[in-house]
JSON list of C-alpha atoms in Angstrom, two decimals:
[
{"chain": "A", "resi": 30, "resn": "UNK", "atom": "CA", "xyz": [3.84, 90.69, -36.08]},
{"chain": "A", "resi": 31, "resn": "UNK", "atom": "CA", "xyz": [1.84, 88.15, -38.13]},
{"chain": "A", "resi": 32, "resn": "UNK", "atom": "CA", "xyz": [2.25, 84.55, -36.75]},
{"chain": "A", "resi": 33, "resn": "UNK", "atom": "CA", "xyz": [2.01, 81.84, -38.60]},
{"chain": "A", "resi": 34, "resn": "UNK", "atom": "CA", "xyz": [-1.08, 80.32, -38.07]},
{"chain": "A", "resi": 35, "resn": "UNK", "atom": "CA", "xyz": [-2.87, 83.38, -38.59]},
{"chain": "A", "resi": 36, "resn": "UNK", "atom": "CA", "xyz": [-2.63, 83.70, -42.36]},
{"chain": "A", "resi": 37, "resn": "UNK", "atom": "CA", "xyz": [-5.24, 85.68, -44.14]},
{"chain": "A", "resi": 38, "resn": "UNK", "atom": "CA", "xyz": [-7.37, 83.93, -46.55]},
{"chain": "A", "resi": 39, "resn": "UNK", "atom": "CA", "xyz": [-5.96, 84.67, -49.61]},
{"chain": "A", "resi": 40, "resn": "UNK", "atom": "CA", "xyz": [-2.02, 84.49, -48.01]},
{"chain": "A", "resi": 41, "resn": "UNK", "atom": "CA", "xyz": [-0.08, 81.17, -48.22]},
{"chain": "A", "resi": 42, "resn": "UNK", "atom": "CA", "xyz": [4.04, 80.04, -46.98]},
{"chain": "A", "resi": 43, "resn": "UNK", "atom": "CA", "xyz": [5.71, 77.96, -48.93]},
{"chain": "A", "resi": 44, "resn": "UNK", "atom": "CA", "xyz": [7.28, 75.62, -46.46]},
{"chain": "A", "resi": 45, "resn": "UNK", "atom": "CA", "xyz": [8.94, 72.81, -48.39]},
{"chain": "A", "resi": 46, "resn": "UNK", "atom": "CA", "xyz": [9.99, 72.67, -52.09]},
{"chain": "A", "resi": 47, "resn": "UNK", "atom": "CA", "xyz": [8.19, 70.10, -54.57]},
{"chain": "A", "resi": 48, "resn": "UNK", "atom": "CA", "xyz": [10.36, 66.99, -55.31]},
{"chain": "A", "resi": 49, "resn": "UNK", "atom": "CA", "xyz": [10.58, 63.62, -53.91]},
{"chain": "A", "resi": 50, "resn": "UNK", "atom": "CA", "xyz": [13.16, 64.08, -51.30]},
{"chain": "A", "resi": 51, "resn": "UNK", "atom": "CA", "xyz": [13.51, 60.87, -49.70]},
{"chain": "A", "resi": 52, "resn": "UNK", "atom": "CA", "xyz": [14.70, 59.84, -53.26]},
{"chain": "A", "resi": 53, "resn": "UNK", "atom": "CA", "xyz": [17.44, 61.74, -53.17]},
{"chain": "A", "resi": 54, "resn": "UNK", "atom": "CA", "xyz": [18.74, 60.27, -49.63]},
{"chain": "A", "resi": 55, "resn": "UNK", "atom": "CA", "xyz": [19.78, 56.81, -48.60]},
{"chain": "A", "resi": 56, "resn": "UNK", "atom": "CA", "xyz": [21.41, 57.59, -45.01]},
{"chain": "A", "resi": 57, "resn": "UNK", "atom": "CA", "xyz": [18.04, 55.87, -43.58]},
{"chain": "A", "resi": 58, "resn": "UNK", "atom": "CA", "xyz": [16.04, 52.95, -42.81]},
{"chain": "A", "resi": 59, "resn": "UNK", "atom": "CA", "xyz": [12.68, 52.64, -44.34]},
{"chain": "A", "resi": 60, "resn": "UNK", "atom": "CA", "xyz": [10.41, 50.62, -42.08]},
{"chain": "A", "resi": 61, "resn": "UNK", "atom": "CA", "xyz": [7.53, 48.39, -42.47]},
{"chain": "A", "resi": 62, "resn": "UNK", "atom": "CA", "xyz": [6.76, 48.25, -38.33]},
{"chain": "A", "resi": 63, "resn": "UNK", "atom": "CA", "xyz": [6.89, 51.54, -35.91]},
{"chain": "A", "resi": 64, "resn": "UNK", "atom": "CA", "xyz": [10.36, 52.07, -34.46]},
{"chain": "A", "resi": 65, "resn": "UNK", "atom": "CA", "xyz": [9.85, 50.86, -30.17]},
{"chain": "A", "resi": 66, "resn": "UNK", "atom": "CA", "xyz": [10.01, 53.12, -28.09]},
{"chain": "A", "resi": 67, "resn": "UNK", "atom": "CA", "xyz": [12.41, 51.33, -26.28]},
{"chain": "A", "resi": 68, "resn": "UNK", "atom": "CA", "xyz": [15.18, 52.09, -29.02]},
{"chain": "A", "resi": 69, "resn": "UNK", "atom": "CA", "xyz": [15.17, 55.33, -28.20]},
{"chain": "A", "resi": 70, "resn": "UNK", "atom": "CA", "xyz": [15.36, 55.11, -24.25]},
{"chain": "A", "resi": 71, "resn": "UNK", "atom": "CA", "xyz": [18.54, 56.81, -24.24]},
{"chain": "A", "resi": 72, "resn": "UNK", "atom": "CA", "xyz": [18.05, 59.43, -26.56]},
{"chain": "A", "resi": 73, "resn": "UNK", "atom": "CA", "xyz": [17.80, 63.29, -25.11]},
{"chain": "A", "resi": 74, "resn": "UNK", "atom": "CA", "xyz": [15.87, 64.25, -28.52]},
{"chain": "A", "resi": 75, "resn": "UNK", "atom": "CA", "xyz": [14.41, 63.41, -31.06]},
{"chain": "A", "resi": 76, "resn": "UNK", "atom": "CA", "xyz": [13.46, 64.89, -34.70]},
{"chain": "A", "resi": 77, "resn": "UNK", "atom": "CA", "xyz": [10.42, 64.60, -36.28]},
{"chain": "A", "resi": 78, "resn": "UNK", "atom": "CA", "xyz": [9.34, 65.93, -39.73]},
{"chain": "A", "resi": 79, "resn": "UNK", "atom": "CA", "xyz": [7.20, 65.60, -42.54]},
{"chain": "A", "resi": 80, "resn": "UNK", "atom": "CA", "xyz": [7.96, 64.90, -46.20]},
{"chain": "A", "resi": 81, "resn": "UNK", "atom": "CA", "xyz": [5.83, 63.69, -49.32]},
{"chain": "A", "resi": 82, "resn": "UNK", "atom": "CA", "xyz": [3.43, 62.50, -47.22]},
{"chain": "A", "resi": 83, "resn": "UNK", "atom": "CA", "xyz": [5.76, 60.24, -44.75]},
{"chain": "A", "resi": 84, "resn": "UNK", "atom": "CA", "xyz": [7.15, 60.95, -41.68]},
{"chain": "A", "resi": 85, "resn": "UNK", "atom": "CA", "xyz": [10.84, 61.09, -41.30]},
{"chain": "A", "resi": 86, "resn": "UNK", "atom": "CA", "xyz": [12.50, 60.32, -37.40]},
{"chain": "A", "resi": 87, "resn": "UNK", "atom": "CA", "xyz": [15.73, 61.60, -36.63]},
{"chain": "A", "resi": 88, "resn": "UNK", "atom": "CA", "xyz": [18.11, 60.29, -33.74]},
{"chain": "A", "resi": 89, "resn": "UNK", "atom": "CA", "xyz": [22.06, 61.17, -33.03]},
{"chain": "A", "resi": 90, "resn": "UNK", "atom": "CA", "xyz": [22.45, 57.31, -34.16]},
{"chain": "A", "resi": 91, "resn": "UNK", "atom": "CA", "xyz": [20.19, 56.37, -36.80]},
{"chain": "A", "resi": 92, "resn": "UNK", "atom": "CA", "xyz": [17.35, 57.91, -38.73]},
{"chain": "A", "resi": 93, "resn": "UNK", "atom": "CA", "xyz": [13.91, 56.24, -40.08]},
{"chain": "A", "resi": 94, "resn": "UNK", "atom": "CA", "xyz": [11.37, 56.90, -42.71]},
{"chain": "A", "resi": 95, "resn": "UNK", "atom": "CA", "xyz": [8.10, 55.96, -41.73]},
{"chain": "A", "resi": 96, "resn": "UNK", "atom": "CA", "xyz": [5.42, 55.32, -44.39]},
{"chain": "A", "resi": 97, "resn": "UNK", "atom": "CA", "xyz": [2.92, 57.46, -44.56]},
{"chain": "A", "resi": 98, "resn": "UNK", "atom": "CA", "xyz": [0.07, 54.68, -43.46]},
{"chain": "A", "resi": 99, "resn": "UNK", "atom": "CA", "xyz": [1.98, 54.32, -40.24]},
{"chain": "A", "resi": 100, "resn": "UNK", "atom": "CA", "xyz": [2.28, 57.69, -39.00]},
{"chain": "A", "resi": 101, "resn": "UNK", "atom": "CA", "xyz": [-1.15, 57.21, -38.44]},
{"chain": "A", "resi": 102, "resn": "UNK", "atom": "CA", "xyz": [-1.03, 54.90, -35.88]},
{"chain": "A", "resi": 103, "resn": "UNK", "atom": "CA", "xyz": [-1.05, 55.18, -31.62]},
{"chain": "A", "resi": 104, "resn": "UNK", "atom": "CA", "xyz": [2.29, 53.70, -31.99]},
{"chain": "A", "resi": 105, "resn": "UNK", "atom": "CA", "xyz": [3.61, 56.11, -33.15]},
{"chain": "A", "resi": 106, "resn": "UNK", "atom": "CA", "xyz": [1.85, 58.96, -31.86]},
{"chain": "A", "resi": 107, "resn": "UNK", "atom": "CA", "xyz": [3.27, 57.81, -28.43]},
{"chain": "A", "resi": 108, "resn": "UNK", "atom": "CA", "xyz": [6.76, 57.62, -29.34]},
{"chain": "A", "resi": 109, "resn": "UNK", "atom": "CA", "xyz": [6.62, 61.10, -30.47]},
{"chain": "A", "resi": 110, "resn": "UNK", "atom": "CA", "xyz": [4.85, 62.48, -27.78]},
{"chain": "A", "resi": 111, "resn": "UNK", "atom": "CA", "xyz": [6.97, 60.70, -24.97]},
{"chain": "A", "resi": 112, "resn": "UNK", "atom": "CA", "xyz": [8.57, 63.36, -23.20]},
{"chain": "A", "resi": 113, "resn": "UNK", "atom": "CA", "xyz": [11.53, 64.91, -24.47]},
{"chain": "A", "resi": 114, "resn": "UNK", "atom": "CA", "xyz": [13.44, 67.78, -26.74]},
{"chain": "A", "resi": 115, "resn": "UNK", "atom": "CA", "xyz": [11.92, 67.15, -29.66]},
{"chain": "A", "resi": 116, "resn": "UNK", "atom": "CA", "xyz": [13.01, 69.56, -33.13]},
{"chain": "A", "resi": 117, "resn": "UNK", "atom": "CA", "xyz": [10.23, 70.01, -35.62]},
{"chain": "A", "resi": 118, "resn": "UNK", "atom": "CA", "xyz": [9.92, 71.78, -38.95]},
{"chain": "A", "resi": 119, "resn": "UNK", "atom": "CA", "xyz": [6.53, 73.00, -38.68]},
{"chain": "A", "resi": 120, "resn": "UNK", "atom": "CA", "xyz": [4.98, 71.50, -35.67]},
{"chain": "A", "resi": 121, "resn": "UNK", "atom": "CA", "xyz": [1.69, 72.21, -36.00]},
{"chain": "A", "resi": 122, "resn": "UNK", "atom": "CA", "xyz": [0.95, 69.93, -39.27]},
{"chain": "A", "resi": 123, "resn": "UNK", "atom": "CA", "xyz": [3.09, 67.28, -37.38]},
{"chain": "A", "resi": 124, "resn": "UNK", "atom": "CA", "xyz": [0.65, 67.11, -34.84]},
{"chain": "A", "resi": 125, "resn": "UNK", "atom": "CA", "xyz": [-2.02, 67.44, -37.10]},
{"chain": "A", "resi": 126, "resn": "UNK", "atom": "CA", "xyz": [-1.29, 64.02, -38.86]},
{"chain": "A", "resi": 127, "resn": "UNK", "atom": "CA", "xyz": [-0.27, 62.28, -35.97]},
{"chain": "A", "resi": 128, "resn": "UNK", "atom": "CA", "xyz": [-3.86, 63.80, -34.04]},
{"chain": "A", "resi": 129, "resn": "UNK", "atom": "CA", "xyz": [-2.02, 65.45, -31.23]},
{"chain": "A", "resi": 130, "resn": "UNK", "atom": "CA", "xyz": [-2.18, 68.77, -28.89]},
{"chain": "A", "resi": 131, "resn": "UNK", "atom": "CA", "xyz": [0.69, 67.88, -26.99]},
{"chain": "A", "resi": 132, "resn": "UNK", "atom": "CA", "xyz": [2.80, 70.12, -26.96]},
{"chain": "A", "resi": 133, "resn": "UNK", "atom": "CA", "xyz": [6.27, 70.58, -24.13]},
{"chain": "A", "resi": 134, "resn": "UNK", "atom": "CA", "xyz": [8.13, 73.48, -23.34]},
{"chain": "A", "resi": 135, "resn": "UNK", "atom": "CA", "xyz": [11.50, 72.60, -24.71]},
{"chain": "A", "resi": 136, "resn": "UNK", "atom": "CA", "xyz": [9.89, 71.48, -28.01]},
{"chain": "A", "resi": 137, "resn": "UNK", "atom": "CA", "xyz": [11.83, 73.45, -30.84]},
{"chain": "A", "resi": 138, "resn": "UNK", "atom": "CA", "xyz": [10.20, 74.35, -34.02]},
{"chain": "A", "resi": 139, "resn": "UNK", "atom": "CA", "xyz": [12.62, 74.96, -37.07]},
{"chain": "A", "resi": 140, "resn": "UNK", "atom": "CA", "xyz": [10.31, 76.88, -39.40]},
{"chain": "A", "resi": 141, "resn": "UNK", "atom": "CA", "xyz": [9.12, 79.31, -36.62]},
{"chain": "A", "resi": 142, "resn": "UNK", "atom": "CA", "xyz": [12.62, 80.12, -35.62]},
{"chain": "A", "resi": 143, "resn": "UNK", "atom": "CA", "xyz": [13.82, 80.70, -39.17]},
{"chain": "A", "resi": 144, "resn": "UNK", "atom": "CA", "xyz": [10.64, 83.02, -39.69]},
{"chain": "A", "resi": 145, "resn": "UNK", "atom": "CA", "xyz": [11.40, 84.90, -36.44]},
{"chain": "A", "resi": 146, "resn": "UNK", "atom": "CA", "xyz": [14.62, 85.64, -37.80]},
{"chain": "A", "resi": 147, "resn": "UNK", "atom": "CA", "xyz": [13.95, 86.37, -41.23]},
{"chain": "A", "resi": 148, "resn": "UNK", "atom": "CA", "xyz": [10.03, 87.71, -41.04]},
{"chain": "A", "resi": 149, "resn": "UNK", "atom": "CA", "xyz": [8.77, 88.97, -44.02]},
{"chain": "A", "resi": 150, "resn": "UNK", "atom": "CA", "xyz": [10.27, 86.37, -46.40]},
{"chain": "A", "resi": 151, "resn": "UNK", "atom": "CA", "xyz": [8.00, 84.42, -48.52]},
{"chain": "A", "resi": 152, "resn": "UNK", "atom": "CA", "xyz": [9.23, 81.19, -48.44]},
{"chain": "A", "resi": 153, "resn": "UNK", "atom": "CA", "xyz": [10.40, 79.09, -45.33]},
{"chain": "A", "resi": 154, "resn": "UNK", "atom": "CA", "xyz": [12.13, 76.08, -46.25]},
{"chain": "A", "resi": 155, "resn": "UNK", "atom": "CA", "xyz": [14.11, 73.38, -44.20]},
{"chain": "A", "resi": 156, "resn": "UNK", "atom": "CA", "xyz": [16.71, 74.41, -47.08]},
{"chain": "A", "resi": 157, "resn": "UNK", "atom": "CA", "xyz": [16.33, 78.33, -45.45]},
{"chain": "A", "resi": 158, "resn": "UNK", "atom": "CA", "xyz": [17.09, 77.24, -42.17]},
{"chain": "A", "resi": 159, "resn": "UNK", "atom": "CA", "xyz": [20.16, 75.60, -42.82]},
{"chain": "A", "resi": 160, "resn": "UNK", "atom": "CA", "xyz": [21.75, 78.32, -44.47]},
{"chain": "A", "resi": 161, "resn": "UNK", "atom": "CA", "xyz": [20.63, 80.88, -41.61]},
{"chain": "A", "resi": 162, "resn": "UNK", "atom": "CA", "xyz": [22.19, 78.57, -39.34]},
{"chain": "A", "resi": 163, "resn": "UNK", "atom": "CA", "xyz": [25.28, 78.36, -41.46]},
{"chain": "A", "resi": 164, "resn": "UNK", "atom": "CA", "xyz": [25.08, 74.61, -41.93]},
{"chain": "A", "resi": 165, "resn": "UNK", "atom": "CA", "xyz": [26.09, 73.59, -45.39]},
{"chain": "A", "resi": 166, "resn": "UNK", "atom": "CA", "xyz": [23.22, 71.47, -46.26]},
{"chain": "A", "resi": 167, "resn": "UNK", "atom": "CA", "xyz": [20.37, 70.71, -47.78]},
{"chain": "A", "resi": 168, "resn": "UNK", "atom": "CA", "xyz": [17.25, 68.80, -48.84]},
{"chain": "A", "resi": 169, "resn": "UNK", "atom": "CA", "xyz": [17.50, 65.17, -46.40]},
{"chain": "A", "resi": 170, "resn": "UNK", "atom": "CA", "xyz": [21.24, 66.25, -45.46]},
{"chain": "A", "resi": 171, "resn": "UNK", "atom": "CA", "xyz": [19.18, 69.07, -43.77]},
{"chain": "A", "resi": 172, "resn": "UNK", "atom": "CA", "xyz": [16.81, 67.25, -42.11]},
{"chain": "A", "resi": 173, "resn": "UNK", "atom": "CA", "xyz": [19.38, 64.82, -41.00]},
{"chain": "A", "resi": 174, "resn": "UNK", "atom": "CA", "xyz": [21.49, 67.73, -39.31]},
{"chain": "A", "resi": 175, "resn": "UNK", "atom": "CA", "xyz": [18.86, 69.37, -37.48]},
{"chain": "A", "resi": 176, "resn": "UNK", "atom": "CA", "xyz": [19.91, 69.07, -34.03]},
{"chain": "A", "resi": 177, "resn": "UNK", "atom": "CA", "xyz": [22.80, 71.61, -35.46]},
{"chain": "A", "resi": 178, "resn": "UNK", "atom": "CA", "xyz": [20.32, 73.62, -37.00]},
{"chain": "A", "resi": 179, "resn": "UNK", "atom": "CA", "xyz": [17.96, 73.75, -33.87]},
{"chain": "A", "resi": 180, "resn": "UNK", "atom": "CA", "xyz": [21.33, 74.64, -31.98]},
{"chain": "A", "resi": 181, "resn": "UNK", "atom": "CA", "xyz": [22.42, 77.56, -34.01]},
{"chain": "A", "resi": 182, "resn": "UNK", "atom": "CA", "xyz": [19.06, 79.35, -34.70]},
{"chain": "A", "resi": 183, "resn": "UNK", "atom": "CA", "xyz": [18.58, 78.91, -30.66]},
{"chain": "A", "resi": 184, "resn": "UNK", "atom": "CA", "xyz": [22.20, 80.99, -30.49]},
{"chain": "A", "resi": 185, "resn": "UNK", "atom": "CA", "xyz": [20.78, 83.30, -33.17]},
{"chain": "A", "resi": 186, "resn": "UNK", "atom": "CA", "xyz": [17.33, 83.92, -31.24]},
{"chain": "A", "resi": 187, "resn": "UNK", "atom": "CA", "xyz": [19.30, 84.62, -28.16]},
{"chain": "A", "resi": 188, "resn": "UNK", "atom": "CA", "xyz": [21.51, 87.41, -29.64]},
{"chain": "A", "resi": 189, "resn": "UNK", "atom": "CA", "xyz": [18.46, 89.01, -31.38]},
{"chain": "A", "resi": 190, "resn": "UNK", "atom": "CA", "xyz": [16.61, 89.22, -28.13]},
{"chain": "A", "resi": 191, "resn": "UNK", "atom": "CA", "xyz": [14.24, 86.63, -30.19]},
{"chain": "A", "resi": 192, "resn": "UNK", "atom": "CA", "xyz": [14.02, 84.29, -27.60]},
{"chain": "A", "resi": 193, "resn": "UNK", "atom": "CA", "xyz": [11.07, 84.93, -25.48]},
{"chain": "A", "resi": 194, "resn": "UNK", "atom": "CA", "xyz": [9.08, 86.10, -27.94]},
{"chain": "A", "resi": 195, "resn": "UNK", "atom": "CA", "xyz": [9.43, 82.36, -29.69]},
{"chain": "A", "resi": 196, "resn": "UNK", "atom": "CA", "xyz": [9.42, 80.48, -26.66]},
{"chain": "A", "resi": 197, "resn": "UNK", "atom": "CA", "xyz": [7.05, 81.85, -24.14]},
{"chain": "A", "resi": 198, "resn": "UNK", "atom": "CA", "xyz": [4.61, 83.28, -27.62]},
{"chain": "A", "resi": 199, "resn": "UNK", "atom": "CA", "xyz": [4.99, 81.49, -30.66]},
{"chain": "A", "resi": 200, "resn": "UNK", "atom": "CA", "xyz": [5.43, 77.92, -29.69]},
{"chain": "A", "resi": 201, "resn": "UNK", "atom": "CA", "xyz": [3.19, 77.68, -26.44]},
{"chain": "A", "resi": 202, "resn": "UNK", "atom": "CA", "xyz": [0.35, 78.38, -29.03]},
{"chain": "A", "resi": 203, "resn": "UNK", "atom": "CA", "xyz": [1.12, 75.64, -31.88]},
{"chain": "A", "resi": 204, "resn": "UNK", "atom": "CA", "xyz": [-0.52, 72.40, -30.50]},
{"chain": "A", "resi": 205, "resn": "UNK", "atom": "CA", "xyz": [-4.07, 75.03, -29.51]},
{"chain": "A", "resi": 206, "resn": "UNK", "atom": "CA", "xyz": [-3.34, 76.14, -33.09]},
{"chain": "A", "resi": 207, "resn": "UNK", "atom": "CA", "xyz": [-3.21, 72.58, -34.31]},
{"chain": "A", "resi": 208, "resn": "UNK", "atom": "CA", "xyz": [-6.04, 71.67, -32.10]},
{"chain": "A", "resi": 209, "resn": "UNK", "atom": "CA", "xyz": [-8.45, 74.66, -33.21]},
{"chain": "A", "resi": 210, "resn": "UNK", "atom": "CA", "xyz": [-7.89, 73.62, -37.24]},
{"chain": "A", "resi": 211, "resn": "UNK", "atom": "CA", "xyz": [-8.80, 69.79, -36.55]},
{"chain": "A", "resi": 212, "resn": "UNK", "atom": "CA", "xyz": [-11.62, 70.70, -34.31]},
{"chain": "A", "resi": 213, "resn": "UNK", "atom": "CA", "xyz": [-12.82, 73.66, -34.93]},
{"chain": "A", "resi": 214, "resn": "UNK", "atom": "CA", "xyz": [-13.65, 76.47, -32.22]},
{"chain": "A", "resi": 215, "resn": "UNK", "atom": "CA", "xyz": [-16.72, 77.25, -30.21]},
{"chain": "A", "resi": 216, "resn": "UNK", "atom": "CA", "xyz": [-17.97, 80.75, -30.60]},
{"chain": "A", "resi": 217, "resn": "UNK", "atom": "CA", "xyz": [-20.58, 82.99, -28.39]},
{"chain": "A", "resi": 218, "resn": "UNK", "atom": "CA", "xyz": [-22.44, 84.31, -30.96]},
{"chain": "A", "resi": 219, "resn": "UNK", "atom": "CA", "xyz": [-25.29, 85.94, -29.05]},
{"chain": "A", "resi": 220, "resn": "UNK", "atom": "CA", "xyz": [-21.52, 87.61, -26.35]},
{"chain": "A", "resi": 221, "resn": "UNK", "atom": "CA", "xyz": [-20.31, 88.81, -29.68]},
{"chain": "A", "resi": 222, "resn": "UNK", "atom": "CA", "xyz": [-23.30, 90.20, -31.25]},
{"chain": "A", "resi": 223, "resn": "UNK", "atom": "CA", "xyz": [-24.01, 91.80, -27.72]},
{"chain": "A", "resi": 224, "resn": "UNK", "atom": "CA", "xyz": [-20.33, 93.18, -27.77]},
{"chain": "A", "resi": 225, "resn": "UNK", "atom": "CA", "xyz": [-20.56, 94.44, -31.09]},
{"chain": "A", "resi": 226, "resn": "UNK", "atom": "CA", "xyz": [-24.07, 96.41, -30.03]},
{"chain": "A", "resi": 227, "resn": "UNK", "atom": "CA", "xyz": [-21.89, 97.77, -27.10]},
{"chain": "A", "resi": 228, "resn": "UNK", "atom": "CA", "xyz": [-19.19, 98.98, -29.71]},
{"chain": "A", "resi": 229, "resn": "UNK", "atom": "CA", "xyz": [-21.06, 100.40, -31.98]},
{"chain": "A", "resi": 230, "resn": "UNK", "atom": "CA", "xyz": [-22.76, 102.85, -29.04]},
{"chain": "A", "resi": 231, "resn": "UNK", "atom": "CA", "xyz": [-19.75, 103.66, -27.72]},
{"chain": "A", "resi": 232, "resn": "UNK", "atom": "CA", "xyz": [-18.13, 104.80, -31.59]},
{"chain": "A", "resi": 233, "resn": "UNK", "atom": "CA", "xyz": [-21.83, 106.74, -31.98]},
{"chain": "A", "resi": 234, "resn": "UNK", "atom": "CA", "xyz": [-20.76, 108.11, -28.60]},
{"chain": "A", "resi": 235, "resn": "UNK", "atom": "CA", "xyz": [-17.06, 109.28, -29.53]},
{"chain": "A", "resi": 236, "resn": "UNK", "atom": "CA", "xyz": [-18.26, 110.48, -32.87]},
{"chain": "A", "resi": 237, "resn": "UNK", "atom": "CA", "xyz": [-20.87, 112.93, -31.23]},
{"chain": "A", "resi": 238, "resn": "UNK", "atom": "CA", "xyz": [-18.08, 114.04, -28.96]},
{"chain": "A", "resi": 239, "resn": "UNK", "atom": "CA", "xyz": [-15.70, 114.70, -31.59]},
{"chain": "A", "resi": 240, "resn": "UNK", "atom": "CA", "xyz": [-18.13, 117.09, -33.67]},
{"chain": "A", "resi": 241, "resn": "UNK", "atom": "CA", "xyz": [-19.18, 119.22, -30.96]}
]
């Protein structure tokens, strides 16, 4: 199975189509200050995404758009990494802008699920999701509804015997995944070359075995 994160060179996903969404939506409130934290005490989850370059926060009551100069700030990062179910579309690049590797188990990723499901499709879009879910929506109106969304393809990874594969695989490994592409990765060199030696010996080995 080829996971996301582990694209080969030349490979790309489209994940989101081109277009101003935001534009096209005004069931939110652009802000010029980070939400508090406070506002969202009560709140069992939360839904954080990423469009145009700004961060969009979803709640069961009200929704935000936060500018894409604030989604840089601690602020912020804390709100969305305060403990809860939080509902993604492509978590890793949200944690990527915000610089985080948290990650929590009941975290829910939108774009992993809908590849799960439909694996071997080029193109994973918010847009996708909704109509594997069987939500009629689309564009914000998807965004905005993707508590359903994360509910249905949860129901859907259940009856296609999906679900441990994306919960104890795919989504443990995100924020390391996230983590690895900001940082980069240390690697043994002189263990791998050694390994490699050992390999090699061992094929030379098999191959003298085979033609006798």
């Amino acid at each position: 199975m080829r996971r996301l994160g582990y694209l080969k060179k030349d490979e790309s996903l489209e994940t989101e189509p081109a277009g101003n969404l935001f534009s096209a939506s005004s069931a939110m409130e652009s802000v010029s200050d980070i939400p508090r934290a406070a506002d969202f005490s009560d709140e069992e989850q939360l839904g954080f995404f990423l469009i145009d370059g700004d961060a969009l926060l979803v709640s069961n009551r009200k929704h935000y758009r936060i500018p894409a100069g604030l989604t840089a700030q601690p602020a912020f990062r804390k709100l969305a990494e305060e403990k809860r179910q939080r509902v993604f579309f492509d978590q890793k690049q949200f944690l990527k802008k915000i610089n985080s590797v948290l990650g929590y188990s009941s975290d829910f990723d939108i774009l992993i699920a809908v590849y799960l499901l439909r694996a071997g499709e080029r193109s994973y879009t918010i847009d996708r999701a909704a109509r594997e879910a069987g939500i009629p929506a689309s564009g914000i109106g998807a965004y905005l509804r993707a508590f359903e969304i994360k509910s249905a393809l949860e129901k859907r990874l259940k009856e296609k015997n999906l679900w441990e594969v994306f919960a104890e695989m795919e989504m443990p490994v995100v924020p390391i995944l996230a983590e690895i592409e900001e940082r980069g990765m240390m690697i043994d060199t002189k263990y791998l070359a050694k390994l490699s030696e050992e390999t090699f010996k061992t094929l030379q080995s098999l191959e003298k075995e085979i033609h006798k």
